[in-house]
Amino acid sequence: MRMGTIRNRLLVAFVLLVLLPAALIGASSVYFGLRNAQRQVINQLQSVATLKEEQIEDWLASLRVHLAAVIYPYQIVTLVEPLLAEERTTLAYTEAAAALRLQFDQMIATTGLFEEVWLLDTRGYTLLATNRAREGQVHVTQEYFWRGLEGTYTQSMASTTAQGVTSPVVVAHPVRNADQQVVAVVVGRASAQKLNAIMLQSAGLGETGETYLVGPSTLLLTPSRFADRNTPILRIQTPILDDVIRNHTGHSGLYKNYYGDPVIGIYRWLGALQIVLIAEQAQAEAFQATYAVLWVNTVVALFTVLVALVVALFMARSIAKPLANLANTATQIAAGNLELHAPIERNDEVGALAMAFNRMTARLHKLILDRESHISDLEEAEAKLARDVAEQQALSRLSNHLQRCQSLEEAYHTSVTLLRDIFPACAGALYRQWSAAGAPQLIGAWGDAQSLQFQTAHSECLKLINQAHASHNHALPAAKQGAFTLNGSHYETLCVPLHVSGESLGFLQIQKDPDALQDLASLISRVADLLALALSNLQLRENLREQAIRDPLTGLFNRRYANEVLGPKLEVAQHTQATVVVLLFDIDYFKRINDTLGHDAGDATLRAVGRMLNSQFAHGAIVCRFGGEEVLLIMDNLSRDAALQRAEQLRQALSQLVIEHNGTQLPHITVSMGVALYPEHGTSHDELVNAADQALYRAKSAGRNQVFLAECV
C-alpha cells in the first residue's frame, strides 16, 4: 500500500482521529483510575491505622488503671511498709512479701495484661517481683523508675524487645503512704499477647492485608499474619522505614514489604511508644476491582477502533477517486497543455475544486507577473523585520541581564559588555554621572578605544554634554550630535544622555559614520531609555535598602539589620565550627546627659560614638544601634580572651572619646559592656542577645564602666 495516495492518507487520518483520542482517553483512564484507587486504599489503610492506634491507646490506659489498682491504699501499711522497714528474716516481712506477691500473681492471672510485676523502693532497689530472678536488682538508672516516682509513667522498651516474645511497654506507678509521700514504685511489664492480638486482627484489609509494629532499632515487635512462611523476619530493613524512624514522621505509597512482595501501605510513627505502626495490603488484591474496570475499557476501545477502520475505508474511497482524476488533469496541464480543462463530474466540493482549477489556469500568467512585482517589497519588509527582531532580542537580553544585577556598580559594568554586543560595528563608551555638579566618569568603552579617532570623539562628547545649545539629532531629540575632522576625514559622534525624571545618570557615546548613526537612531533611543530606567530603579532600590538598614542619627546599622544578619551568621558558624561574638553595651548615665545638657547634646554624643565605631570597625564587624543608647556588635572567629580584650579596648577608647557640641566639649562618657559567645553562651539569636544583655546588666550592677562575660548556659 502506497502512503503517497490521498486515499491511503485519508484512511490513516481517519484511523488516527479515532485511535489517538481512544489512546489518550485510555491512558488517562488508567492513570487517574490507578491514582484514585491508590488514594482510596491509602485512606482505608489510614483508617485501619487510626483504629489500631486507638486500640493501643485503650490498651495502655487499661495497663495504667490496673497497675494503679494493684495495691489498695489501706494495704500500704500492711503490705508495703513492712518490706521497707523490716528485715527480710522477720515474720512481718515474710508475710507481707507473700501476700503482695500473691496479689501481683492474681492481678496478672485475672487481667492477662502483664507478664511480670515488681516493686522498687525509692532507691531503685527491687523489693519484690513475680519473677524472683529480678529481686535484688537495682533500677535507679532506668527512666521508668525516676519518672514513676513523680506519677504514672509508660515507657517504650521497643529498642530491646524481640519479635512477639515480650511486650515493648513498661508501666510504673508511685505508691504513696497516708501522708501522700512516695514510698515505693510498682512496675509492670505489659503482656505481648493483647498487643499481638490487636495487630493480628485483619480489620477489613482482605486476605493479604496486615498490621504490625517495628521498634526504633528496626526490630519486628509483633508477629506477622503470614507466620507460616519458612523465612523468619526479625528486622525490617527498608529505606522508607529508616526515614520514618529518623524523622519521626509518616509515609504512604507503593513499595515492597519485608518478603519482597509488592504492597501498598502506610507507615505511622507512634510518639507515645517510639515505635512505627505499619499497615499494608498486597497491590494485586488492593487494585483488583480497578484492573477489572480497566480491562472492560480496553475491550470497548478496541471495538471502537475496529468500527472506525471500516468507516474510514469507505469514506476514503469515495473522496479519493474524483481527486485522482483531477490530479491526472493537472499533470497534463503542467506538461504544457493549457487548453485542457478538468472534468466536472460532481456537484460537491470536489466539483467546485475542478471549477476553481480551471479558473486558476486562466489567471496563472497574470499571477506570475504580480508576484514578481512584489518580490522587492517583500525583501525590503523582510530586512526591516529582521532588524526589528534583532533589536528586540538585543533589548530583551539587556533587560534580562540588568534585572539580574544586584547593585548599581554591577549594572554599569554589565551594560558595557552588553552594549559591545548590541553595537558591534560602532565604537562607543558609557559614562556615569555621580552628581549634578561632578564630571561624568568613564565606566567602559568598546570598539577601537585606543585610536586617535575615538579619543577625539571622546573629548568632543564631553564638551557637547556640557553645552546647552549643541546641535541635536532629529531622530534622537534628547541626544547631542557633534562633528570633527581628523586627518582630512569627517566624523560624527552621538552623545545620548541617560535621564529619568530630570535626574542625569550618565550618557552614551556612539561614534560611527553619519549614515550608520541615522540607521541606528531607533535602537540607540530604546537602549538609552531602557538603560536609564533600569539604572534608576537600581539606584532607588539601593537608596531604599540603605535607609531601611541604617540608623539616621548615628550612621550605624539599625536593629532590623542586626536581626537579619545574626541568624545566618549563626548557621554558617554551626557548619564551620566557628565562633560568633555578640557584644552589647550602652552609655552609662545617658539619661543624665539628656536631662542636664539637653537632647541635642545626647544626639551629639550618639553621633560621635557612631563615627568612632564606623571608623574602628569599618571591616570585620557589624555595628548596630540596638535601641536608645544601646549598641550591638557582631564579630566572627574570636576566642573568649580575644573577645574580652577587644571589648576592653573599645571600652577604653570610648572613655577617651572627645565629644563636642556647639563649640563646647562635652564630658567624657563611660560604657558598660556584656559579651556572649556562640556556642558557649547560646546557639540562637535570642539566647545570645539575652546572654549579652544579662552580662551588661551585671556590669551595671557591679558599678558600670566594666566588661562582663556572659554566664554559661
mmCIF file with all atom_site columns, C-alpha atoms in Angstrom, residues 250-432:
data_model
loop_
_atom_site.group_PDB
_atom_site.id
_atom_site.type_symbol
_atom_site.label_atom_id
_atom_site.label_alt_id
_atom_site.label_comp_id
_atom_site.label_asym_id
_atom_site.label_entity_id
_atom_site.label_seq_id
_atom_site.pdbx_PDB_ins_code
_atom_site.Cartn_x
_atom_site.Cartn_y
_atom_site.Cartn_z
_atom_site.occupancy
_atom_site.B_iso_or_equiv
_atom_site.pdbx_formal_charge
_atom_site.auth_seq_id
_atom_site.auth_comp_id
_atom_site.auth_asym_id
_atom_site.auth_atom_id
_atom_site.pdbx_PDB_model_num
ATOM 1   C CA . GLY A 1 250 ? 4.746   9.156   58.366  1.00 0.00 ? 250 GLY A CA 1
ATOM 2   C CA . HIS A 1 251 ? 4.838   7.717   54.859  1.00 0.00 ? 251 HIS A CA 1
ATOM 3   C CA . SER A 1 252 ? 2.469   6.094   52.405  1.00 0.00 ? 252 SER A CA 1
ATOM 4   C CA . GLY A 1 253 ? 2.765   4.663   48.923  1.00 0.00 ? 253 GLY A CA 1
ATOM 5   C CA . LEU A 1 254 ? 3.736   1.636   46.846  1.00 0.00 ? 254 LEU A CA 1
ATOM 6   C CA . TYR A 1 255 ? 6.767   -0.436  47.859  1.00 0.00 ? 255 TYR A CA 1
ATOM 7   C CA . LYS A 1 256 ? 7.966   -3.979  48.577  1.00 0.00 ? 256 LYS A CA 1
ATOM 8   C CA . ASN A 1 257 ? 7.401   -5.449  52.037  1.00 0.00 ? 257 ASN A CA 1
ATOM 9   C CA . TYR A 1 258 ? 9.818   -7.479  54.145  1.00 0.00 ? 258 TYR A CA 1
ATOM 10  C CA . TYR A 1 259 ? 9.177   -10.571 51.964  1.00 0.00 ? 259 TYR A CA 1
ATOM 11  C CA . GLY A 1 260 ? 9.820   -8.632  48.755  1.00 0.00 ? 260 GLY A CA 1
ATOM 12  C CA . ASP A 1 261 ? 6.149   -8.662  47.699  1.00 0.00 ? 261 ASP A CA 1
ATOM 13  C CA . PRO A 1 262 ? 4.699   -5.503  46.068  1.00 0.00 ? 262 PRO A CA 1
ATOM 14  C CA . VAL A 1 263 ? 2.279   -3.898  48.542  1.00 0.00 ? 263 VAL A CA 1
ATOM 15  C CA . ILE A 1 264 ? 0.572   -0.587  49.199  1.00 0.00 ? 264 ILE A CA 1
ATOM 16  C CA . GLY A 1 265 ? 0.872   0.629   52.736  1.00 0.00 ? 265 GLY A CA 1
ATOM 17  C CA . ILE A 1 266 ? 1.383   3.367   55.285  1.00 0.00 ? 266 ILE A CA 1
ATOM 18  C CA . TYR A 1 267 ? 3.975   3.970   57.991  1.00 0.00 ? 267 TYR A CA 1
ATOM 19  C CA . ARG A 1 268 ? 2.824   5.889   61.086  1.00 0.00 ? 268 ARG A CA 1
ATOM 20  C CA . TRP A 1 269 ? 5.132   6.983   63.914  1.00 0.00 ? 269 TRP A CA 1
ATOM 21  C CA . LEU A 1 270 ? 3.611   6.426   67.379  1.00 0.00 ? 270 LEU A CA 1
ATOM 22  C CA . GLY A 1 271 ? 5.338   9.012   69.528  1.00 0.00 ? 271 GLY A CA 1
ATOM 23  C CA . ALA A 1 272 ? 3.986   7.708   72.835  1.00 0.00 ? 272 ALA A CA 1
ATOM 24  C CA . LEU A 1 273 ? 5.735   4.332   72.359  1.00 0.00 ? 273 LEU A CA 1
ATOM 25  C CA . GLN A 1 274 ? 8.534   5.429   69.994  1.00 0.00 ? 274 GLN A CA 1
ATOM 26  C CA . ILE A 1 275 ? 7.585   2.705   67.523  1.00 0.00 ? 275 ILE A CA 1
ATOM 27  C CA . VAL A 1 276 ? 6.291   2.516   63.940  1.00 0.00 ? 276 VAL A CA 1
ATOM 28  C CA . LEU A 1 277 ? 2.822   1.195   63.089  1.00 0.00 ? 277 LEU A CA 1
ATOM 29  C CA . ILE A 1 278 ? 2.704   -0.319  59.581  1.00 0.00 ? 278 ILE A CA 1
ATOM 30  C CA . ALA A 1 279 ? -0.495  -1.212  57.716  1.00 0.00 ? 279 ALA A CA 1
ATOM 31  C CA . GLU A 1 280 ? -0.222  -2.732  54.243  1.00 0.00 ? 280 GLU A CA 1
ATOM 32  C CA . GLN A 1 281 ? -2.052  -4.812  51.651  1.00 0.00 ? 281 GLN A CA 1
ATOM 33  C CA . ALA A 1 282 ? -0.900  -6.629  48.528  1.00 0.00 ? 282 ALA A CA 1
ATOM 34  C CA . GLN A 1 283 ? -1.205  -4.473  45.431  1.00 0.00 ? 283 GLN A CA 1
ATOM 35  C CA . ALA A 1 284 ? -2.843  -7.290  43.467  1.00 0.00 ? 284 ALA A CA 1
ATOM 36  C CA . GLU A 1 285 ? -5.735  -7.507  45.933  1.00 0.00 ? 285 GLU A CA 1
ATOM 37  C CA . ALA A 1 286 ? -5.982  -3.743  46.538  1.00 0.00 ? 286 ALA A CA 1
ATOM 38  C CA . PHE A 1 287 ? -6.298  -2.882  42.840  1.00 0.00 ? 287 PHE A CA 1
ATOM 39  C CA . GLN A 1 288 ? -8.287  -5.950  41.727  1.00 0.00 ? 288 GLN A CA 1
ATOM 40  C CA . ALA A 1 289 ? -11.524 -4.008  41.053  1.00 0.00 ? 289 ALA A CA 1
ATOM 41  C CA . THR A 1 290 ? -9.640  -1.246  39.258  1.00 0.00 ? 290 THR A CA 1
ATOM 42  C CA . TYR A 1 291 ? -7.910  -3.750  36.969  1.00 0.00 ? 291 TYR A CA 1
ATOM 43  C CA . ALA A 1 292 ? -11.294 -5.245  36.029  1.00 0.00 ? 292 ALA A CA 1
ATOM 44  C CA . VAL A 1 293 ? -12.697 -1.831  35.044  1.00 0.00 ? 293 VAL A CA 1
ATOM 45  C CA . LEU A 1 294 ? -9.594  -1.051  33.001  1.00 0.00 ? 294 LEU A CA 1
ATOM 46  C CA . TRP A 1 295 ? -9.913  -4.366  31.141  1.00 0.00 ? 295 TRP A CA 1
ATOM 47  C CA . VAL A 1 296 ? -13.518 -3.572  30.165  1.00 0.00 ? 296 VAL A CA 1
ATOM 48  C CA . ASN A 1 297 ? -12.479 -0.113  28.959  1.00 0.00 ? 297 ASN A CA 1
ATOM 49  C CA . THR A 1 298 ? -9.710  -1.644  26.843  1.00 0.00 ? 298 THR A CA 1
ATOM 50  C CA . VAL A 1 299 ? -12.119 -4.048  25.119  1.00 0.00 ? 299 VAL A CA 1
ATOM 51  C CA . VAL A 1 300 ? -14.554 -1.203  24.348  1.00 0.00 ? 300 VAL A CA 1
ATOM 52  C CA . ALA A 1 301 ? -11.738 0.936   22.931  1.00 0.00 ? 301 ALA A CA 1
ATOM 53  C CA . LEU A 1 302 ? -10.508 -1.867  20.639  1.00 0.00 ? 302 LEU A CA 1
ATOM 54  C CA . PHE A 1 303 ? -14.022 -2.424  19.296  1.00 0.00 ? 303 PHE A CA 1
ATOM 55  C CA . THR A 1 304 ? -14.363 1.326   18.606  1.00 0.00 ? 304 THR A CA 1
ATOM 56  C CA . VAL A 1 305 ? -11.108 1.341   16.634  1.00 0.00 ? 305 VAL A CA 1
ATOM 57  C CA . LEU A 1 306 ? -12.262 -1.626  14.535  1.00 0.00 ? 306 LEU A CA 1
ATOM 58  C CA . VAL A 1 307 ? -15.524 0.123   13.610  1.00 0.00 ? 307 VAL A CA 1
ATOM 59  C CA . ALA A 1 308 ? -13.570 3.273   12.748  1.00 0.00 ? 308 ALA A CA 1
ATOM 60  C CA . LEU A 1 309 ? -11.362 1.324   10.333  1.00 0.00 ? 309 LEU A CA 1
ATOM 61  C CA . VAL A 1 310 ? -14.385 0.111   8.359   1.00 0.00 ? 310 VAL A CA 1
ATOM 62  C CA . VAL A 1 311 ? -15.963 3.585   8.178   1.00 0.00 ? 311 VAL A CA 1
ATOM 63  C CA . ALA A 1 312 ? -12.631 5.179   7.264   1.00 0.00 ? 312 ALA A CA 1
ATOM 64  C CA . LEU A 1 313 ? -12.078 2.783   4.349   1.00 0.00 ? 313 LEU A CA 1
ATOM 65  C CA . PHE A 1 314 ? -15.462 3.626   2.823   1.00 0.00 ? 314 PHE A CA 1
ATOM 66  C CA . MET A 1 315 ? -15.029 7.404   3.237   1.00 0.00 ? 315 MET A CA 1
ATOM 67  C CA . ALA A 1 316 ? -11.500 7.371   1.819   1.00 0.00 ? 316 ALA A CA 1
ATOM 68  C CA . ARG A 1 317 ? -12.560 5.578   -1.356  1.00 0.00 ? 317 ARG A CA 1
ATOM 69  C CA . SER A 1 318 ? -15.483 7.986   -2.002  1.00 0.00 ? 318 SER A CA 1
ATOM 70  C CA . ILE A 1 319 ? -13.252 11.055  -1.665  1.00 0.00 ? 319 ILE A CA 1
ATOM 71  C CA . ALA A 1 320 ? -10.038 9.828   -3.271  1.00 0.00 ? 320 ALA A CA 1
ATOM 72  C CA . LYS A 1 321 ? -11.362 8.658   -6.674  1.00 0.00 ? 321 LYS A CA 1
ATOM 73  C CA . PRO A 1 322 ? -12.531 12.065  -8.079  1.00 0.00 ? 322 PRO A CA 1
ATOM 74  C CA . LEU A 1 323 ? -9.426  13.696  -6.641  1.00 0.00 ? 323 LEU A CA 1
ATOM 75  C CA . ALA A 1 324 ? -7.258  11.209  -8.511  1.00 0.00 ? 324 ALA A CA 1
ATOM 76  C CA . ASN A 1 325 ? -8.967  12.174  -11.794 1.00 0.00 ? 325 ASN A CA 1
ATOM 77  C CA . LEU A 1 326 ? -8.373  15.845  -11.042 1.00 0.00 ? 326 LEU A CA 1
ATOM 78  C CA . ALA A 1 327 ? -4.706  15.119  -10.318 1.00 0.00 ? 327 ALA A CA 1
ATOM 79  C CA . ASN A 1 328 ? -4.292  13.432  -13.694 1.00 0.00 ? 328 ASN A CA 1
ATOM 80  C CA . THR A 1 329 ? -5.699  16.500  -15.486 1.00 0.00 ? 329 THR A CA 1
ATOM 81  C CA . ALA A 1 330 ? -3.425  18.812  -13.510 1.00 0.00 ? 330 ALA A CA 1
ATOM 82  C CA . THR A 1 331 ? -0.400  16.734  -14.544 1.00 0.00 ? 331 THR A CA 1
ATOM 83  C CA . GLN A 1 332 ? -1.220  17.188  -18.238 1.00 0.00 ? 332 GLN A CA 1
ATOM 84  C CA . ILE A 1 333 ? -1.750  20.950  -17.814 1.00 0.00 ? 333 ILE A CA 1
ATOM 85  C CA . ALA A 1 334 ? 1.597   21.203  -16.049 1.00 0.00 ? 334 ALA A CA 1
ATOM 86  C CA . ALA A 1 335 ? 3.201   19.483  -19.032 1.00 0.00 ? 335 ALA A CA 1
ATOM 87  C CA . GLY A 1 336 ? 2.076   22.368  -21.273 1.00 0.00 ? 336 GLY A CA 1
ATOM 88  C CA . ASN A 1 337 ? -1.470  21.536  -22.358 1.00 0.00 ? 337 ASN A CA 1
ATOM 89  C CA . LEU A 1 338 ? -3.004  24.765  -21.044 1.00 0.00 ? 338 LEU A CA 1
ATOM 90  C CA . GLU A 1 339 ? -6.218  24.339  -23.100 1.00 0.00 ? 339 GLU A CA 1
ATOM 91  C CA . LEU A 1 340 ? -7.149  21.192  -21.262 1.00 0.00 ? 340 LEU A CA 1
ATOM 92  C CA . HIS A 1 341 ? -9.970  21.618  -18.737 1.00 0.00 ? 341 HIS A CA 1
ATOM 93  C CA . ALA A 1 342 ? -10.600 19.462  -15.734 1.00 0.00 ? 342 ALA A CA 1
ATOM 94  C CA . PRO A 1 343 ? -13.848 17.464  -15.994 1.00 0.00 ? 343 PRO A CA 1
ATOM 95  C CA . ILE A 1 344 ? -16.564 18.490  -13.548 1.00 0.00 ? 344 ILE A CA 1
ATOM 96  C CA . GLU A 1 345 ? -18.160 15.192  -12.532 1.00 0.00 ? 345 GLU A CA 1
ATOM 97  C CA . ARG A 1 346 ? -19.694 16.009  -9.150  1.00 0.00 ? 346 ARG A CA 1
ATOM 98  C CA . ASN A 1 347 ? -21.733 18.811  -7.668  1.00 0.00 ? 347 ASN A CA 1
ATOM 99  C CA . ASP A 1 348 ? -19.886 18.988  -4.359  1.00 0.00 ? 348 ASP A CA 1
ATOM 100 C CA . GLU A 1 349 ? -16.625 20.293  -3.002  1.00 0.00 ? 349 GLU A CA 1
ATOM 101 C CA . VAL A 1 350 ? -14.622 18.194  -5.488  1.00 0.00 ? 350 VAL A CA 1
ATOM 102 C CA . GLY A 1 351 ? -16.625 19.695  -8.390  1.00 0.00 ? 351 GLY A CA 1
ATOM 103 C CA . ALA A 1 352 ? -16.062 23.184  -7.002  1.00 0.00 ? 352 ALA A CA 1
ATOM 104 C CA . LEU A 1 353 ? -12.365 22.358  -6.823  1.00 0.00 ? 353 LEU A CA 1
ATOM 105 C CA . ALA A 1 354 ? -12.330 21.431  -10.527 1.00 0.00 ? 354 ALA A CA 1
ATOM 106 C CA . MET A 1 355 ? -14.059 24.709  -11.482 1.00 0.00 ? 355 MET A CA 1
ATOM 107 C CA . ALA A 1 356 ? -11.605 26.682  -9.401  1.00 0.00 ? 356 ALA A CA 1
ATOM 108 C CA . PHE A 1 357 ? -8.719  24.813  -11.013 1.00 0.00 ? 357 PHE A CA 1
ATOM 109 C CA . ASN A 1 358 ? -9.928  25.842  -14.467 1.00 0.00 ? 358 ASN A CA 1
ATOM 110 C CA . ARG A 1 359 ? -10.142 29.492  -13.423 1.00 0.00 ? 359 ARG A CA 1
ATOM 111 C CA . MET A 1 360 ? -6.711  29.252  -11.877 1.00 0.00 ? 360 MET A CA 1
ATOM 112 C CA . THR A 1 361 ? -5.188  28.103  -15.167 1.00 0.00 ? 361 THR A CA 1
ATOM 113 C CA . ALA A 1 362 ? -6.531  31.193  -16.929 1.00 0.00 ? 362 ALA A CA 1
ATOM 114 C CA . ARG A 1 363 ? -5.162  33.540  -14.302 1.00 0.00 ? 363 ARG A CA 1
ATOM 115 C CA . LEU A 1 364 ? -1.824  31.827  -13.816 1.00 0.00 ? 364 LEU A CA 1
ATOM 116 C CA . HIS A 1 365 ? 0.123   34.095  -16.134 1.00 0.00 ? 365 HIS A CA 1
ATOM 117 C CA . LYS A 1 366 ? -1.245  37.233  -14.513 1.00 0.00 ? 366 LYS A CA 1
ATOM 118 C CA . LEU A 1 367 ? -0.441  35.968  -11.012 1.00 0.00 ? 367 LEU A CA 1
ATOM 119 C CA . ILE A 1 368 ? 3.156   35.244  -12.014 1.00 0.00 ? 368 ILE A CA 1
ATOM 120 C CA . LEU A 1 369 ? 3.638   38.820  -13.145 1.00 0.00 ? 369 LEU A CA 1
ATOM 121 C CA . ASP A 1 370 ? 2.049   40.178  -9.983  1.00 0.00 ? 370 ASP A CA 1
ATOM 122 C CA . ARG A 1 371 ? 4.286   38.028  -7.826  1.00 0.00 ? 371 ARG A CA 1
ATOM 123 C CA . GLU A 1 372 ? 7.450   39.330  -9.446  1.00 0.00 ? 372 GLU A CA 1
ATOM 124 C CA . SER A 1 373 ? 6.349   42.896  -8.837  1.00 0.00 ? 373 SER A CA 1
ATOM 125 C CA . HIS A 1 374 ? 6.078   42.250  -5.111  1.00 0.00 ? 374 HIS A CA 1
ATOM 126 C CA . ILE A 1 375 ? 9.369   40.421  -4.622  1.00 0.00 ? 375 ILE A CA 1
ATOM 127 C CA . SER A 1 376 ? 11.349  43.588  -3.992  1.00 0.00 ? 376 SER A CA 1
ATOM 128 C CA . ASP A 1 377 ? 8.732   44.828  -1.493  1.00 0.00 ? 377 ASP A CA 1
ATOM 129 C CA . LEU A 1 378 ? 8.849   41.548  0.408   1.00 0.00 ? 378 LEU A CA 1
ATOM 130 C CA . GLU A 1 379 ? 12.634  41.548  0.561   1.00 0.00 ? 379 GLU A CA 1
ATOM 131 C CA . GLU A 1 380 ? 12.631  45.065  1.966   1.00 0.00 ? 380 GLU A CA 1
ATOM 132 C CA . ALA A 1 381 ? 9.975   44.173  4.543   1.00 0.00 ? 381 ALA A CA 1
ATOM 133 C CA . GLU A 1 382 ? 11.904  41.042  5.494   1.00 0.00 ? 382 GLU A CA 1
ATOM 134 C CA . ALA A 1 383 ? 15.086  43.022  6.044   1.00 0.00 ? 383 ALA A CA 1
ATOM 135 C CA . LYS A 1 384 ? 13.220  45.538  8.219   1.00 0.00 ? 384 LYS A CA 1
ATOM 136 C CA . LEU A 1 385 ? 11.583  42.744  10.186  1.00 0.00 ? 385 LEU A CA 1
ATOM 137 C CA . ALA A 1 386 ? 14.957  41.079  10.736  1.00 0.00 ? 386 ALA A CA 1
ATOM 138 C CA . ARG A 1 387 ? 16.364  44.354  12.052  1.00 0.00 ? 387 ARG A CA 1
ATOM 139 C CA . ASP A 1 388 ? 13.368  44.823  14.355  1.00 0.00 ? 388 ASP A CA 1
ATOM 140 C CA . VAL A 1 389 ? 13.674  41.266  15.672  1.00 0.00 ? 389 VAL A CA 1
ATOM 141 C CA . ALA A 1 390 ? 17.406  41.659  16.240  1.00 0.00 ? 390 ALA A CA 1
ATOM 142 C CA . GLU A 1 391 ? 16.848  44.955  18.068  1.00 0.00 ? 391 GLU A CA 1
ATOM 143 C CA . GLN A 1 392 ? 14.108  43.443  20.214  1.00 0.00 ? 392 GLN A CA 1
ATOM 144 C CA . GLN A 1 393 ? 16.279  40.451  21.088  1.00 0.00 ? 393 GLN A CA 1
ATOM 145 C CA . ALA A 1 394 ? 19.176  42.739  21.983  1.00 0.00 ? 394 ALA A CA 1
ATOM 146 C CA . LEU A 1 395 ? 16.898  44.847  24.194  1.00 0.00 ? 395 LEU A CA 1
ATOM 147 C CA . SER A 1 396 ? 15.488  41.717  25.808  1.00 0.00 ? 396 SER A CA 1
ATOM 148 C CA . ARG A 1 397 ? 18.990  40.417  26.617  1.00 0.00 ? 397 ARG A CA 1
ATOM 149 C CA . LEU A 1 398 ? 19.962  43.808  28.015  1.00 0.00 ? 398 LEU A CA 1
ATOM 150 C CA . SER A 1 399 ? 16.808  43.963  30.142  1.00 0.00 ? 399 SER A CA 1
ATOM 151 C CA . ASN A 1 400 ? 17.247  40.405  31.471  1.00 0.00 ? 400 ASN A CA 1
ATOM 152 C CA . HIS A 1 401 ? 20.888  40.966  32.438  1.00 0.00 ? 401 HIS A CA 1
ATOM 153 C CA . LEU A 1 402 ? 20.110  44.284  34.133  1.00 0.00 ? 402 LEU A CA 1
ATOM 154 C CA . GLN A 1 403 ? 17.263  42.721  36.108  1.00 0.00 ? 403 GLN A CA 1
ATOM 155 C CA . ARG A 1 404 ? 19.684  40.120  37.490  1.00 0.00 ? 404 ARG A CA 1
ATOM 156 C CA . CYS A 1 405 ? 22.157  42.769  38.674  1.00 0.00 ? 405 CYS A CA 1
ATOM 157 C CA . GLN A 1 406 ? 22.285  43.141  42.443  1.00 0.00 ? 406 GLN A CA 1
ATOM 158 C CA . SER A 1 407 ? 23.949  46.563  42.577  1.00 0.00 ? 407 SER A CA 1
ATOM 159 C CA . LEU A 1 408 ? 24.275  49.749  40.563  1.00 0.00 ? 408 LEU A CA 1
ATOM 160 C CA . GLU A 1 409 ? 28.022  49.177  40.149  1.00 0.00 ? 409 GLU A CA 1
ATOM 161 C CA . GLU A 1 410 ? 27.395  45.720  38.668  1.00 0.00 ? 410 GLU A CA 1
ATOM 162 C CA . ALA A 1 411 ? 24.736  47.143  36.328  1.00 0.00 ? 411 ALA A CA 1
ATOM 163 C CA . TYR A 1 412 ? 27.067  49.802  34.892  1.00 0.00 ? 412 TYR A CA 1
ATOM 164 C CA . HIS A 1 413 ? 29.870  47.328  34.183  1.00 0.00 ? 413 HIS A CA 1
ATOM 165 C CA . THR A 1 414 ? 27.465  44.680  32.831  1.00 0.00 ? 414 THR A CA 1
ATOM 166 C CA . SER A 1 415 ? 25.989  47.290  30.496  1.00 0.00 ? 415 SER A CA 1
ATOM 167 C CA . VAL A 1 416 ? 29.373  47.936  28.833  1.00 0.00 ? 416 VAL A CA 1
ATOM 168 C CA . THR A 1 417 ? 29.708  44.259  27.869  1.00 0.00 ? 417 THR A CA 1
ATOM 169 C CA . LEU A 1 418 ? 26.155  44.120  26.554  1.00 0.00 ? 418 LEU A CA 1
ATOM 170 C CA . LEU A 1 419 ? 26.491  47.395  24.606  1.00 0.00 ? 419 LEU A CA 1
ATOM 171 C CA . ARG A 1 420 ? 29.522  45.942  22.840  1.00 0.00 ? 420 ARG A CA 1
ATOM 172 C CA . ASP A 1 421 ? 27.303  43.096  21.584  1.00 0.00 ? 421 ASP A CA 1
ATOM 173 C CA . ILE A 1 422 ? 24.434  45.433  20.639  1.00 0.00 ? 422 ILE A CA 1
ATOM 174 C CA . PHE A 1 423 ? 26.646  47.880  18.676  1.00 0.00 ? 423 PHE A CA 1
ATOM 175 C CA . PRO A 1 424 ? 29.473  45.640  17.393  1.00 0.00 ? 424 PRO A CA 1
ATOM 176 C CA . ALA A 1 425 ? 30.211  47.856  14.366  1.00 0.00 ? 425 ALA A CA 1
ATOM 177 C CA . CYS A 1 426 ? 30.438  51.081  16.401  1.00 0.00 ? 426 CYS A CA 1
ATOM 178 C CA . ALA A 1 427 ? 32.948  52.460  18.828  1.00 0.00 ? 427 ALA A CA 1
ATOM 179 C CA . GLY A 1 428 ? 31.371  53.763  21.985  1.00 0.00 ? 428 GLY A CA 1
ATOM 180 C CA . ALA A 1 429 ? 31.568  54.369  25.696  1.00 0.00 ? 429 ALA A CA 1
ATOM 181 C CA . LEU A 1 430 ? 29.344  54.518  28.793  1.00 0.00 ? 430 LEU A CA 1
ATOM 182 C CA . TYR A 1 431 ? 29.683  57.340  31.338  1.00 0.00 ? 431 TYR A CA 1
ATOM 183 C CA . ARG A 1 432 ? 28.317  57.568  34.878  1.00 0.00 ? 432 ARG A CA 1
#
